Coordinates of C-alpha atoms in Angstrom, one line a residue:
M1127 CA 140.3 83.8 88.7
P1128 CA 143.7 85.4 88.7
T1129 CA 145.9 85.2 91.8
A1130 CA 146.9 88.9 92.2
N1131 CA 145.6 90.1 95.6
A1132 CA 143.3 93.0 96.1
R1133 CA 143.1 95.5 98.9
T1134 CA 139.3 96.0 98.4
L1135 CA 136.9 93.8 96.5
A1136 CA 134.0 96.0 95.3
L1137 CA 130.7 94.5 94.3
I1138 CA 128.8 96.2 91.4
L1139 CA 125.4 94.6 91.1
G1140 CA 123.3 94.5 87.9
D1141 CA 121.2 97.5 89.0
Q1142 CA 124.1 99.6 90.1
L1143 CA 125.5 100.8 86.7
D1144 CA 126.3 104.4 87.6
A1145 CA 130.1 105.2 87.3
S1146 CA 129.9 107.6 90.2
Y1147 CA 129.4 104.6 92.5
L1148 CA 133.1 104.1 92.4
D1149 CA 133.6 107.4 94.1
T1150 CA 131.0 106.4 96.7
L1151 CA 133.0 103.3 97.4
E1152 CA 136.3 105.2 97.6
L1153 CA 138.1 102.8 95.3
D1154 CA 141.7 103.0 94.1
R1155 CA 142.5 101.8 90.5
D1156 CA 145.9 100.4 91.6
Q1157 CA 144.9 98.4 94.6
D1158 CA 141.2 97.5 94.2
V1159 CA 139.2 95.1 92.1
I1160 CA 135.6 95.3 90.9
L1161 CA 133.6 92.1 90.8
M1162 CA 130.5 91.8 88.6
V1163 CA 128.7 88.5 88.3
E1164 CA 126.0 87.0 86.0
V1165 CA 124.1 84.2 87.7
T1166 CA 121.4 81.9 86.4
H1167 CA 119.6 81.9 89.7
A1168 CA 118.6 85.6 89.2
S1169 CA 116.5 84.6 86.2
E1170 CA 115.2 81.3 87.5
A1171 CA 113.5 82.2 90.8
P1172 CA 111.1 83.6 89.9
P1173 CA 111.3 82.9 86.1
S1174 CA 112.5 86.1 84.4
H1175 CA 111.2 87.4 81.1
V1176 CA 114.0 86.9 78.6
Q1177 CA 114.1 90.6 77.8
R1178 CA 114.5 91.5 81.4
T1179 CA 117.5 89.1 81.7
V1180 CA 119.1 90.5 78.5
V1181 CA 118.6 94.1 79.6
F1182 CA 120.4 93.5 82.9
L1183 CA 123.3 91.4 81.4
S1184 CA 123.8 93.6 78.4
A1185 CA 123.9 96.7 80.5
M1186 CA 126.3 95.1 82.9
R1187 CA 128.7 94.0 80.1
H1188 CA 128.6 97.5 78.6
H1189 CA 129.3 99.1 81.9
A1190 CA 132.2 96.7 82.6
E1191 CA 133.7 97.5 79.3
A1192 CA 133.5 101.2 79.9
L1193 CA 135.2 100.8 83.3
R1194 CA 138.0 98.7 81.8
E1195 CA 138.7 101.4 79.3
K1196 CA 139.1 103.8 82.2
G1197 CA 141.8 101.5 83.7
W1198 CA 139.8 99.7 86.3
R1199 CA 140.5 96.1 87.1
I1200 CA 137.3 94.1 86.5
E1201 CA 136.6 90.5 87.4
Y1202 CA 133.6 89.6 85.4
V1203 CA 131.8 86.3 85.5
E1204 CA 129.6 85.5 82.5
L1205 CA 126.8 82.9 82.1
S1206 CA 128.9 81.2 79.5
D1207 CA 131.7 80.6 82.0
G1208 CA 130.0 77.4 83.2
A1209 CA 127.9 75.8 85.9
N1210 CA 129.6 77.8 88.7
T1211 CA 127.5 80.8 87.7
H1212 CA 124.4 79.5 89.4
S1213 CA 124.7 81.5 92.6
F1214 CA 126.1 84.9 93.4
A1215 CA 127.3 83.8 96.8
G1216 CA 129.3 81.0 95.2
E1217 CA 131.1 83.3 92.8
L1218 CA 131.7 85.8 95.6
G1219 CA 133.3 83.1 97.8
R1220 CA 135.5 82.1 94.9
A1221 CA 136.6 85.6 94.3
I1222 CA 137.5 86.1 98.0
E1223 CA 139.5 82.9 98.1
S1224 CA 141.4 83.9 94.9
L1225 CA 142.0 87.6 95.5
K1226 CA 142.3 87.6 99.3
P1227 CA 140.9 91.1 99.8
E1228 CA 141.2 92.9 103.2
R1229 CA 137.5 93.9 102.9
V1230 CA 134.5 93.7 100.6
V1231 CA 132.4 96.9 99.9
G1232 CA 129.2 97.6 98.0
V1233 CA 126.3 99.9 97.6
L1234 CA 123.2 98.9 99.5
P1235 CA 121.3 96.4 97.4
G1236 CA 117.7 96.9 96.5
S1237 CA 116.8 93.5 97.9
F1238 CA 117.0 92.2 101.4
S1239 CA 117.6 88.6 100.1
V1240 CA 120.6 89.7 98.0
R1241 CA 122.0 91.7 100.9
S1242 CA 121.7 88.6 103.2
E1243 CA 123.3 86.3 100.5
I1244 CA 126.3 88.6 100.2
E1245 CA 126.8 89.1 104.0
E1246 CA 126.6 85.3 104.6
A1247 CA 129.2 84.7 101.9
C1248 CA 131.5 87.2 103.5
D1249 CA 131.0 85.8 107.0
E1250 CA 131.8 82.3 105.7
S1251 CA 135.0 83.6 104.1
G1252 CA 136.0 85.6 107.2
V1253 CA 136.1 89.0 105.3
E1254 CA 134.7 92.3 106.6
M1255 CA 131.7 93.5 104.6
S1256 CA 130.6 97.2 104.6
W1257 CA 127.7 98.9 102.8
H1258 CA 127.3 102.4 101.5
E1259 CA 124.0 104.3 101.2
D1260 CA 122.9 104.4 97.5
P1261 CA 123.6 107.9 96.3
H1262 CA 121.3 107.5 93.3
F1263 CA 118.1 108.3 95.3
L1264 CA 117.0 111.7 96.3
C1265 CA 115.8 110.6 99.8
S1266 CA 118.0 108.3 101.9
T1267 CA 116.5 105.5 103.9
D1268 CA 117.4 107.3 107.1
E1269 CA 115.7 110.5 105.8
F1270 CA 112.6 108.5 104.9
G1271 CA 112.6 106.8 108.3
K1272 CA 112.6 110.1 110.1
W1273 CA 109.7 111.3 108.0
A1274 CA 107.7 108.1 108.5
S1275 CA 108.4 107.7 112.2
G1276 CA 105.4 108.4 114.4
R1277 CA 102.9 108.8 111.5
K1278 CA 99.6 106.9 111.7
E1279 CA 99.5 106.7 107.9
L1280 CA 102.2 107.0 105.3
I1281 CA 100.5 109.3 102.7
M1282 CA 102.6 109.6 99.5
E1283 CA 101.1 113.0 98.7
Y1284 CA 102.4 114.5 102.0
F1285 CA 105.8 113.0 101.3
Y1286 CA 105.8 114.3 97.8
R1287 CA 105.1 117.9 98.9
E1288 CA 108.0 117.8 101.3
Q1289 CA 110.2 116.5 98.6
R1290 CA 109.2 119.3 96.3
K1291 CA 110.0 121.9 99.0
R1292 CA 113.3 120.2 100.0
L1293 CA 114.5 119.8 96.4
G1294 CA 113.1 123.1 95.1
V1295 CA 111.3 121.5 92.2
L1296 CA 108.4 123.3 90.6
M1297 CA 108.4 125.8 93.4
T1298 CA 108.0 129.6 93.2
D1299 CA 110.4 132.1 94.9
D1300 CA 107.9 132.6 97.8
G1301 CA 107.8 128.9 98.6
K1302 CA 104.5 128.0 96.9
P1303 CA 103.9 125.3 94.3
E1304 CA 104.2 126.3 90.7
G1305 CA 100.7 127.2 89.3
G1306 CA 99.2 127.3 92.8
E1307 CA 98.4 123.6 93.1
W1308 CA 100.5 120.7 94.4
N1309 CA 98.8 118.1 92.3
Y1310 CA 97.2 118.2 88.8
D1311 CA 96.0 114.6 88.8
K1312 CA 92.4 115.6 88.2
S1313 CA 93.6 117.0 84.8
N1314 CA 95.4 113.8 84.0
R1315 CA 92.5 111.3 83.5
K1316 CA 91.5 111.8 79.9
A1317 CA 90.6 108.8 77.7
F1318 CA 91.0 108.7 73.9
K1319 CA 87.8 109.3 71.9
S1320 CA 89.3 107.6 68.9
A1321 CA 92.5 105.9 67.8
P1322 CA 95.4 108.1 68.9
D1323 CA 98.0 109.4 66.4
L1324 CA 101.1 108.7 68.5
P1325 CA 104.7 109.8 68.0
H1326 CA 107.1 107.0 67.3
A1327 CA 109.2 106.2 70.5
R1328 CA 112.9 105.9 70.1
T1329 CA 114.1 102.3 70.0
F1330 CA 117.6 100.7 70.2
R1331 CA 118.8 97.8 68.1
P1332 CA 121.0 95.2 69.7
D1333 CA 124.7 95.8 69.2
D1334 CA 127.3 93.1 69.1
I1335 CA 127.5 92.9 72.9
T1336 CA 123.7 92.6 73.2
K1337 CA 123.6 90.0 70.5
R1338 CA 126.1 87.9 72.3
V1339 CA 124.2 88.2 75.5
I1340 CA 121.1 87.0 73.7
E1341 CA 123.0 83.9 72.5
D1342 CA 124.4 83.2 76.0
V1343 CA 121.0 83.5 77.6
A1344 CA 119.5 81.2 75.0
G1345 CA 122.2 78.7 75.8
A1346 CA 122.1 78.9 79.6
L1347 CA 118.4 79.7 80.1
P1348 CA 116.5 78.4 77.1
D1349 CA 113.1 78.2 78.8
L1350 CA 112.6 81.8 79.9
P1351 CA 109.2 83.3 79.2
G1352 CA 108.5 86.1 76.7
R1353 CA 109.7 87.1 73.3
I1354 CA 113.3 88.3 72.4
D1355 CA 112.7 89.3 68.8
M1356 CA 111.1 92.6 69.9
F1357 CA 114.0 93.7 72.1
E1358 CA 114.6 97.5 71.8
W1359 CA 115.6 98.7 75.2
P1360 CA 118.5 101.1 76.0
V1361 CA 121.4 99.3 77.6
T1362 CA 124.1 102.1 77.9
R1363 CA 124.1 105.5 79.4
R1364 CA 124.4 107.1 76.0
E1365 CA 121.3 105.3 74.8
A1366 CA 119.4 106.1 78.0
L1367 CA 120.1 109.8 77.6
A1368 CA 118.8 109.6 74.0
A1369 CA 115.7 107.9 75.3
L1370 CA 115.2 110.7 77.9
R1371 CA 115.5 113.4 75.2
D1372 CA 113.1 111.6 73.0
F1373 CA 110.5 111.4 75.7
V1374 CA 110.8 115.0 76.7
E1375 CA 110.6 116.3 73.2
Q1376 CA 108.0 113.8 71.7
R1377 CA 105.7 112.5 74.4
L1378 CA 105.9 114.5 77.6
P1379 CA 103.6 117.3 76.3
C1380 CA 100.7 114.9 76.1
F1381 CA 101.7 112.6 79.0
G1382 CA 99.7 114.4 81.6
D1383 CA 96.3 114.4 79.8
F1384 CA 96.5 110.7 78.8
Q1385 CA 98.7 109.0 81.4
D1386 CA 95.8 106.8 82.6
A1387 CA 94.4 106.0 79.1
M1388 CA 94.6 102.6 77.4
W1389 CA 94.1 101.6 73.8
T1390 CA 94.2 98.3 71.9
G1391 CA 97.5 97.5 70.3
E1392 CA 99.2 100.6 71.8
D1393 CA 101.6 99.7 74.6
K1394 CA 103.7 102.8 74.9
L1395 CA 101.3 105.7 74.3
Y1396 CA 102.8 108.8 75.8
H1397 CA 104.7 107.1 78.6
S1398 CA 108.4 107.6 79.1
M1399 CA 109.7 104.0 78.9
L1400 CA 112.6 105.2 81.2
S1401 CA 112.0 103.1 84.3
S1402 CA 114.4 100.4 83.3
S1403 CA 117.2 102.9 82.7
L1404 CA 116.4 104.6 86.0
N1405 CA 116.4 101.4 87.9
L1406 CA 119.6 100.1 86.3
K1407 CA 121.1 103.5 87.3
L1408 CA 121.9 104.5 83.7
L1409 CA 119.9 107.7 84.4
N1410 CA 119.9 109.8 87.6
P1411 CA 116.4 110.9 88.8
R1412 CA 117.5 114.5 89.3
E1413 CA 118.6 114.8 85.6
V1414 CA 115.4 113.3 84.5
V1415 CA 113.4 115.7 86.6
D1416 CA 115.5 118.6 85.5
A1417 CA 114.9 117.8 81.8
A1418 CA 111.1 117.7 82.3
V1419 CA 111.1 121.0 84.3
A1420 CA 113.3 122.6 81.6
A1421 CA 110.7 121.7 79.0
Y1422 CA 108.0 123.4 81.2
D1423 CA 110.2 126.5 81.7
A1424 CA 110.8 126.7 77.9
G1425 CA 107.0 126.5 77.2
E1426 CA 107.5 123.1 75.5
A1427 CA 105.3 121.0 77.9
P1428 CA 102.3 122.0 80.1
L1429 CA 102.4 122.1 83.8
N1430 CA 99.9 119.2 84.3
A1431 CA 102.2 116.9 82.2
V1432 CA 105.4 118.0 83.9
E1433 CA 104.0 117.9 87.5
G1434 CA 102.4 114.5 86.8
F1435 CA 105.7 113.1 85.6
V1436 CA 107.8 114.7 88.4
R1437 CA 105.4 113.3 90.9
Q1438 CA 106.2 109.8 89.6
I1439 CA 109.9 110.3 90.0
I1440 CA 110.5 112.3 93.2
G1441 CA 107.2 111.3 94.8
W1442 CA 106.1 107.8 94.1
R1443 CA 109.4 106.2 93.2
E1444 CA 111.2 107.6 96.3
F1445 CA 108.2 106.8 98.5
I1446 CA 108.0 103.2 97.4
R1447 CA 111.7 102.6 98.0
G1448 CA 111.4 104.3 101.4
V1449 CA 108.5 102.0 102.3
Y1450 CA 110.4 98.8 101.3
F1451 CA 113.3 99.6 103.7
Y1452 CA 111.2 101.1 106.4
E1453 CA 108.9 98.1 106.6
G1454 CA 111.8 95.7 106.6
E1455 CA 112.3 92.0 105.8
G1456 CA 109.1 90.0 105.7
Y1457 CA 107.1 92.7 103.9
D1458 CA 106.9 90.4 100.8
D1459 CA 105.1 87.8 102.9
R1460 CA 102.2 89.9 104.1
N1461 CA 98.7 88.8 103.2
A1462 CA 96.3 91.0 105.1
L1463 CA 93.3 90.0 103.0
E1464 CA 94.1 86.3 103.4
Q1465 CA 94.0 85.5 99.7
H1466 CA 95.6 82.3 98.5
G1467 CA 94.3 81.7 95.0
A1468 CA 96.6 80.4 92.3
L1469 CA 98.0 82.5 89.5
P1470 CA 96.2 81.4 86.3
D1471 CA 98.2 80.1 83.4
F1472 CA 97.1 82.9 81.1
Y1473 CA 99.4 85.3 83.0
W1474 CA 102.3 83.4 81.4
T1475 CA 100.6 82.6 78.0
G1476 CA 98.3 85.6 77.4
E1477 CA 95.6 83.2 76.2
T1478 CA 92.4 84.5 77.7
D1479 CA 89.1 85.7 76.3
M1480 CA 89.1 88.8 78.5
R1481 CA 90.2 91.4 76.0
C1482 CA 91.7 93.8 78.6
M1483 CA 93.7 91.1 80.2
G1484 CA 94.8 89.7 76.8
E1485 CA 96.0 93.1 75.6
S1486 CA 97.8 93.9 78.9
L1487 CA 99.5 90.4 79.0
R1488 CA 100.4 90.6 75.3
S1489 CA 102.3 93.8 76.1
V1490 CA 104.2 92.1 78.9
L1491 CA 105.0 89.0 76.8
D1492 CA 106.1 91.1 73.8
R1493 CA 108.0 93.8 75.5
A1494 CA 108.4 92.9 79.2
Y1495 CA 106.5 96.1 79.8
G1496 CA 103.1 97.6 80.7
H1497 CA 102.3 101.1 81.8
H1498 CA 101.1 101.9 85.3
I1499 CA 97.4 101.7 84.7
A1500 CA 97.7 98.3 82.8
R1501 CA 99.7 97.0 85.8
L1502 CA 97.5 98.4 88.6
M1503 CA 94.0 98.5 87.2
V1504 CA 94.0 95.4 84.8
T1505 CA 96.5 92.7 85.7
G1506 CA 96.9 93.8 89.4
N1507 CA 93.2 94.6 89.8
F1508 CA 92.2 91.2 88.5
A1509 CA 94.6 89.5 90.9
L1510 CA 93.2 91.5 93.8
I1511 CA 89.5 91.0 93.3
S1512 CA 89.7 87.4 92.1
G1513 CA 91.7 86.4 95.3
I1514 CA 95.1 85.5 93.9
S1515 CA 97.9 85.1 96.5
P1516 CA 99.9 88.3 96.8
Q1517 CA 103.1 86.3 96.8
A1518 CA 102.2 84.5 93.5
I1519 CA 101.4 87.8 91.7
N1520 CA 104.4 89.5 93.2
D1521 CA 106.7 86.8 91.9
W1522 CA 105.2 87.3 88.4
Y1523 CA 105.6 91.0 88.5
L1524 CA 109.2 90.6 89.7
G1525 CA 110.1 88.3 86.9
M1526 CA 108.1 89.6 83.9
Y1527 CA 108.8 93.4 83.8
V1528 CA 112.0 94.8 82.5
D1529 CA 112.2 97.4 85.3
A1530 CA 111.5 95.0 88.2
I1531 CA 113.7 95.0 91.3
N1532 CA 112.6 94.0 94.8
W1533 CA 112.5 97.5 96.3
V1534 CA 110.1 98.8 93.6
T1535 CA 108.1 95.6 92.8
S1536 CA 107.2 94.5 96.3
P1537 CA 105.6 97.7 97.6
N1538 CA 103.9 98.3 94.3
T1539 CA 102.4 94.8 94.2
V1540 CA 102.0 93.6 97.8
G1541 CA 101.0 97.1 98.9
M1542 CA 99.5 99.1 96.1
A1543 CA 98.0 96.4 93.9
M1544 CA 97.1 93.7 96.4
H1545 CA 96.5 95.8 99.6
A1546 CA 98.2 92.9 101.3
D1547 CA 100.2 95.1 103.6
G1548 CA 97.0 96.2 105.4
G1549 CA 97.1 99.8 104.1
V1550 CA 100.7 100.9 104.4
V1551 CA 101.1 102.0 100.8
G1552 CA 97.4 102.7 100.0
T1553 CA 94.7 103.8 102.4
K1554 CA 92.1 101.9 100.3
P1555 CA 92.3 98.9 98.0
Y1556 CA 92.6 99.7 94.3
A1557 CA 89.7 97.5 93.4
A1558 CA 87.5 98.4 90.4
S1559 CA 84.9 96.8 88.2
G1560 CA 84.9 96.6 84.4
K1561 CA 83.3 100.1 84.4
Y1562 CA 86.7 101.7 85.1
I1563 CA 88.5 99.8 82.3
D1564 CA 85.7 100.7 79.9
R1565 CA 85.9 104.3 80.8
M1566 CA 89.7 104.5 80.3
G1567 CA 90.1 102.5 77.1
N1568 CA 88.5 100.6 74.2
Y1569 CA 89.2 97.1 75.4
C1570 CA 85.5 96.4 76.3
K1571 CA 84.4 97.1 72.7
G1572 CA 84.4 93.7 70.9
C1573 CA 85.1 91.7 74.1
R1574 CA 83.1 88.6 74.4
Y1575 CA 81.9 89.7 77.9
D1576 CA 79.3 92.3 78.7
V1577 CA 80.8 95.0 80.8
K1578 CA 77.3 96.0 82.0
Q1579 CA 76.5 92.6 83.6
R1580 CA 77.8 91.4 86.9
T1581 CA 76.6 87.7 87.0
G1582 CA 75.9 85.1 84.3
E1583 CA 78.0 83.4 81.6
D1584 CA 78.3 86.7 79.6
A1585 CA 79.1 88.9 82.6
C1586 CA 82.4 90.8 82.7
P1587 CA 84.6 88.8 85.2
F1588 CA 85.9 92.0 86.6
N1589 CA 82.3 92.9 87.6
T1590 CA 81.6 89.5 89.2
F1591 CA 84.9 89.5 91.1
Y1592 CA 84.6 93.1 92.2
W1593 CA 81.3 92.7 93.9
D1594 CA 82.4 89.4 95.4
F1595 CA 85.5 91.1 96.7
L1596 CA 83.4 93.8 98.4
I1597 CA 81.1 91.2 99.9
R1598 CA 84.0 89.1 101.2
N1599 CA 85.7 92.1 102.8
Q1600 CA 82.8 94.1 103.9
D1601 CA 83.6 93.7 107.6
R1602 CA 87.3 94.5 107.0
F1603 CA 86.6 97.8 105.3
K1604 CA 83.6 99.0 107.2
N1605 CA 85.7 101.5 109.2
N1606 CA 87.6 102.7 106.2
R1607 CA 86.2 106.2 105.4
R1608 CA 87.3 105.9 101.8
M1609 CA 85.1 102.8 101.4
T1610 CA 82.0 104.1 103.0
M1611 CA 80.0 105.1 99.9
I1612 CA 80.8 101.9 97.9
L1613 CA 80.0 99.6 100.8
K1614 CA 76.5 101.2 101.1
N1615 CA 75.8 99.5 97.7
V1616 CA 76.7 96.2 99.3
E1617 CA 74.5 96.8 102.3
R1618 CA 71.5 97.4 99.9
M1619 CA 71.8 93.9 98.4
D1620 CA 69.4 91.3 99.6
G1621 CA 70.5 87.8 100.5
D1622 CA 69.7 86.3 97.1
Q1623 CA 71.8 88.9 95.3
R1624 CA 74.8 88.2 97.5
V1625 CA 74.5 84.4 97.1
E1626 CA 74.2 84.8 93.3
I1627 CA 77.4 86.9 93.2
T1628 CA 79.5 84.7 95.5
V1629 CA 78.4 81.5 93.7
S1630 CA 79.1 83.0 90.3
A1631 CA 82.6 84.2 91.6
D1632 CA 83.4 80.7 92.9
K1633 CA 82.5 79.1 89.6
L1634 CA 84.5 81.7 87.7
R1635 CA 87.5 81.2 89.8
D1636 CA 87.4 77.5 89.1
R1637 CA 87.0 78.0 85.4
L1638 CA 89.8 80.6 85.1
G1639 CA 92.3 78.6 87.2
V1640 CA 92.3 80.7 90.4
G1641 CA 90.7 77.9 92.4
S1642 CA 90.0 78.3 96.1
I1643 CA 91.2 81.4 97.7
K1644 CA 91.2 80.0 101.2
G1645 CA 94.5 78.9 102.8

């Protein structure tokens, strides 16, 4: 570290790569220093997919280089700088000691633990720390808090409609939703009848900076899970904008119809692949929404596709972040269904004879990616109905997906997938049998399990676990109006049927590595 002092030490974290943040932090090129740090701990607890680690670090190095070219003074700590890169707090403390800043500033992190680590380091160093609201998002944490306060249930659809009105997105001049409907989700549930003829998604080859990052990661973190030879993610703003254009032109028109579909060997389908660029802040959500709406206005994409995509950006994405901060620290630890099963090894290896799981896990291991239905209704659904600990699966999601950050991963996993928050994110558990997976894709064809059976050696594990899940939680959900119809099927079962299902589920959990789900 150099000895020249700084008036302000500004932290730029790995998911804060928007150049406009420097204006938010009110920095001065002549007096202030920007600190960016690569730490091994961020990829070790939980273990991070090698592509996720490379995306973050490569994007950080590209961003730092761009800022240097604009005359900013950057203190950048790389993995290859040595053993001192294990913790962010340690490097921050060293920077404070060396630069002797009057204050430390930063944009609010998307993780409570990261925020606490930074604040503790500043307290120990005796330096004032101040946070700024993240300008990237369209709804501030305070605005979300005001919306959520006093509500019995936090319904995303209601939040989304207010966002549409406030932002003026897909609204007519008389204040009504474009096309007369707020939500075209019923039009967006088509499955492929045969192998789809898909457009080729734009990919990005590693440049010299990325290649060096790959070498550094291999040296410092040689045991990370996943493949690196299939790396093709955008790591600069220029690449992210190219990826946005490619999606809008090539895949957005069919996105709506087939956004819930699945197909063997096809990981991307018509999905945008923009979530990592958005979450790193290489793209702004408003420009992404504007690009999609412009395609609709030009007659290049239908309303059901554009509305469905817009809902993901200004509705679900903003809602999930709002929930994370509104619910506060400790949200990650919730376990409303009291499930404590172990995460099976096949989540890390992909080695399973369940074809739907094998395909979904292969996509993750190959690309650090899976679209929302594969995440929610295959890997997440299995974790929910088999009884896996929400903390175990949350750690896996946080480490294994290229777009994973605490604010987005925890509510989507603990809340949406696992219903472990007691119904904050979803008013009902997203539990499903193999029938849903069969309806939305072709995974069940050729699978060694029979999707029509619910018990026995050849029965689809999703069927066995689904009915066991309903039996186990019958009392919990008996007053949930959205569960009334399905629970009537449980009520019709006689004692022998219930015993057969629960015994089969226990045996299956032992065989698959989930084990006991009791604490």
